[in-house]
Coordinates of C-alpha atoms in Angstrom, one line a residue:
M175 CA 60.4 45.2 -28.0
R176 CA 63.6 46.9 -29.1
L177 CA 64.1 44.1 -31.6
L178 CA 60.6 44.8 -33.0
A179 CA 61.4 48.5 -33.3
G180 CA 64.7 47.9 -35.0
A181 CA 63.3 45.4 -37.6
A182 CA 60.3 47.7 -38.2
A183 CA 62.6 50.7 -38.7
L184 CA 64.6 48.8 -41.3
F185 CA 61.5 47.8 -43.1
L186 CA 59.9 51.3 -42.9
I187 CA 63.1 52.9 -44.3
Q188 CA 62.7 50.8 -47.4
A189 CA 58.9 51.4 -47.6
A190 CA 59.5 55.1 -47.4
A191 CA 60.8 55.1 -50.9
L192 CA 57.5 53.8 -52.3
G193 CA 56.0 56.9 -53.8
A194 CA 54.2 55.0 -56.5
A195 CA 52.5 52.5 -54.2
A196 CA 48.8 52.4 -53.9
A197 CA 47.5 54.4 -50.9
D198 CA 46.0 51.4 -49.1
C199 CA 49.3 49.5 -49.4
G200 CA 51.7 52.4 -49.0
R201 CA 54.1 53.5 -46.4
E202 CA 51.4 54.6 -44.0
A203 CA 49.8 51.2 -44.1
F204 CA 53.1 49.6 -43.2
S205 CA 53.7 52.0 -40.4
T206 CA 50.2 51.5 -39.1
S207 CA 50.6 47.7 -39.1
V208 CA 53.8 47.9 -37.1
S209 CA 52.4 50.5 -34.7
Q210 CA 49.3 48.5 -34.0
A211 CA 51.4 45.4 -33.3
A212 CA 53.7 47.3 -31.1
A213 CA 50.8 48.8 -29.2
E214 CA 49.2 45.4 -28.8
L215 CA 52.4 43.9 -27.5
A216 CA 53.0 46.8 -25.1
A217 CA 49.5 46.5 -23.7
L218 CA 49.7 42.7 -23.4
N219 CA 53.1 42.9 -21.7
A220 CA 52.0 45.6 -19.3
A221 CA 48.9 43.7 -18.2
Q222 CA 50.7 40.3 -18.0
K223 CA 53.7 41.7 -16.0
T224 CA 51.3 43.0 -13.4
S225 CA 49.6 39.6 -13.2
L226 CA 53.0 37.8 -13.1
H227 CA 54.3 40.0 -10.3
E228 CA 51.1 39.5 -8.2
K229 CA 51.1 35.8 -8.7
L230 CA 54.8 35.4 -7.9
Q231 CA 54.3 37.4 -4.7
L232 CA 51.4 35.2 -3.8
L233 CA 53.5 32.1 -4.5
K234 CA 56.3 33.6 -2.4
A235 CA 53.9 34.0 0.5
R236 CA 52.3 30.6 0.1
R237 CA 55.6 28.8 -0.1
G238 CA 57.3 30.9 2.6
W239 CA 60.2 32.1 0.5
A240 CA 62.6 34.5 2.1
D241 CA 63.2 37.8 0.4
G242 CA 66.8 36.8 -0.4
D243 CA 65.6 33.5 -2.0
F244 CA 62.8 35.1 -4.1
V245 CA 64.8 35.7 -7.3
A246 CA 66.3 32.2 -7.4
K247 CA 63.1 30.5 -6.6
A248 CA 61.0 32.5 -9.0
T249 CA 63.4 32.2 -11.9
P250 CA 62.3 28.7 -13.1
F251 CA 58.8 30.2 -13.6
V252 CA 60.1 32.8 -16.1
Q253 CA 63.1 31.1 -17.6
D254 CA 63.1 27.6 -19.0
A255 CA 63.6 25.8 -22.3
K256 CA 60.1 26.4 -23.5
I257 CA 60.2 30.1 -22.7
A258 CA 63.5 30.3 -24.5
E259 CA 61.8 28.6 -27.5
F260 CA 59.1 31.3 -27.5
D261 CA 61.8 34.0 -27.4
R262 CA 63.6 32.4 -30.3
G263 CA 60.4 32.2 -32.3
N264 CA 59.8 35.9 -31.8
K265 CA 63.4 36.7 -32.9
A266 CA 62.9 34.6 -36.0
L267 CA 59.7 36.4 -36.9
L268 CA 61.3 39.8 -36.4
A269 CA 64.3 38.8 -38.4
R270 CA 62.0 38.1 -41.4
V271 CA 60.7 41.7 -41.4
P272 CA 63.6 43.3 -43.2
Q273 CA 63.6 40.4 -45.7
L274 CA 60.0 40.9 -46.9
G275 CA 59.7 40.9 -50.6
A276 CA 63.2 39.5 -51.2
P277 CA 63.4 36.5 -53.5
A278 CA 64.2 33.3 -51.7
S279 CA 67.7 33.3 -53.4
L280 CA 68.5 36.5 -51.6
A281 CA 67.5 35.4 -48.1
G282 CA 69.4 37.5 -45.7
A283 CA 70.0 40.3 -48.2
A284 CA 68.2 43.6 -48.1
P285 CA 65.0 43.2 -50.1
P286 CA 64.6 45.2 -53.3
L287 CA 62.2 48.1 -53.2
P288 CA 58.9 47.0 -54.5
G289 CA 57.3 48.8 -57.4
A290 CA 53.6 49.6 -58.0
D291 CA 53.1 46.0 -59.4
G292 CA 51.1 44.8 -56.4
R293 CA 54.1 43.6 -54.5
N294 CA 53.5 46.3 -51.9
C295 CA 50.1 44.8 -51.0
A296 CA 51.6 41.3 -50.8
M297 CA 54.4 42.6 -48.6
L298 CA 51.9 44.4 -46.4
Q299 CA 49.9 41.2 -46.0
E300 CA 53.0 39.3 -45.1
L301 CA 54.0 41.9 -42.6
R302 CA 50.6 41.8 -41.0
G303 CA 50.8 38.0 -40.8
L304 CA 54.3 38.2 -39.2
M305 CA 53.0 40.8 -36.7
A306 CA 50.0 38.8 -35.8
R307 CA 52.1 35.7 -35.3
L308 CA 54.5 37.7 -33.1
V309 CA 51.6 38.9 -30.9
E310 CA 50.1 35.4 -30.7
N311 CA 53.5 33.8 -29.8
T312 CA 53.9 36.4 -27.1
R313 CA 50.4 35.7 -25.8
A314 CA 51.2 32.0 -25.7
K315 CA 54.4 32.7 -23.9
W316 CA 52.6 34.6 -21.2
A317 CA 49.9 31.9 -20.9
Y318 CA 52.5 29.3 -20.5
M319 CA 54.4 31.2 -17.8
L320 CA 51.3 32.2 -15.9
G321 CA 50.0 28.6 -16.2
K322 CA 53.1 27.3 -14.6
I323 CA 52.7 29.8 -11.7
D324 CA 49.0 28.9 -11.4
G325 CA 49.9 25.2 -11.1
A326 CA 52.4 26.0 -8.4
L327 CA 49.9 28.2 -6.5
E328 CA 47.4 25.4 -6.6
D329 CA 50.0 22.9 -5.3
A330 CA 50.9 25.3 -2.5
R331 CA 47.3 25.9 -1.7
Q332 CA 46.7 22.1 -1.5
A333 CA 49.8 21.6 0.6
Q334 CA 48.6 24.3 3.1
A335 CA 45.1 22.8 3.2
G336 CA 46.6 19.4 4.0
R337 CA 48.5 20.6 7.0

């Protein structure tokens, strides 16, 4: 989330100089797009964290984990190669935000300030696309983690039923 705020701040500083931009593709539209994505991510993370915590506690009870073993036994459900891949994907998406509008030859360089030639709207559409992909990637990460836990809960339920 801090990475999102930092990348968005960089981009918004550049967008702040856009006095000639059309109102619907101006600074406020950029700010709104980032704010909406941040709010959606915050709501998604808050809801999923609650679900994650509840499911991990249920798994702890079903598997009889001791309190001292909880962190070690729960870690594989929240840290693995696929989860790291989701995280890398989010970082890559956020890293593209400050580069919006930059020619491909300047990748990694600060993008030039767009003029009133329609580039603002193109940059805004690209920003919205990046933010949508960020939210979707985060949603997929949560679905993957919770799915792993759901599978383990079902296995534990079946093991208890078989006793």
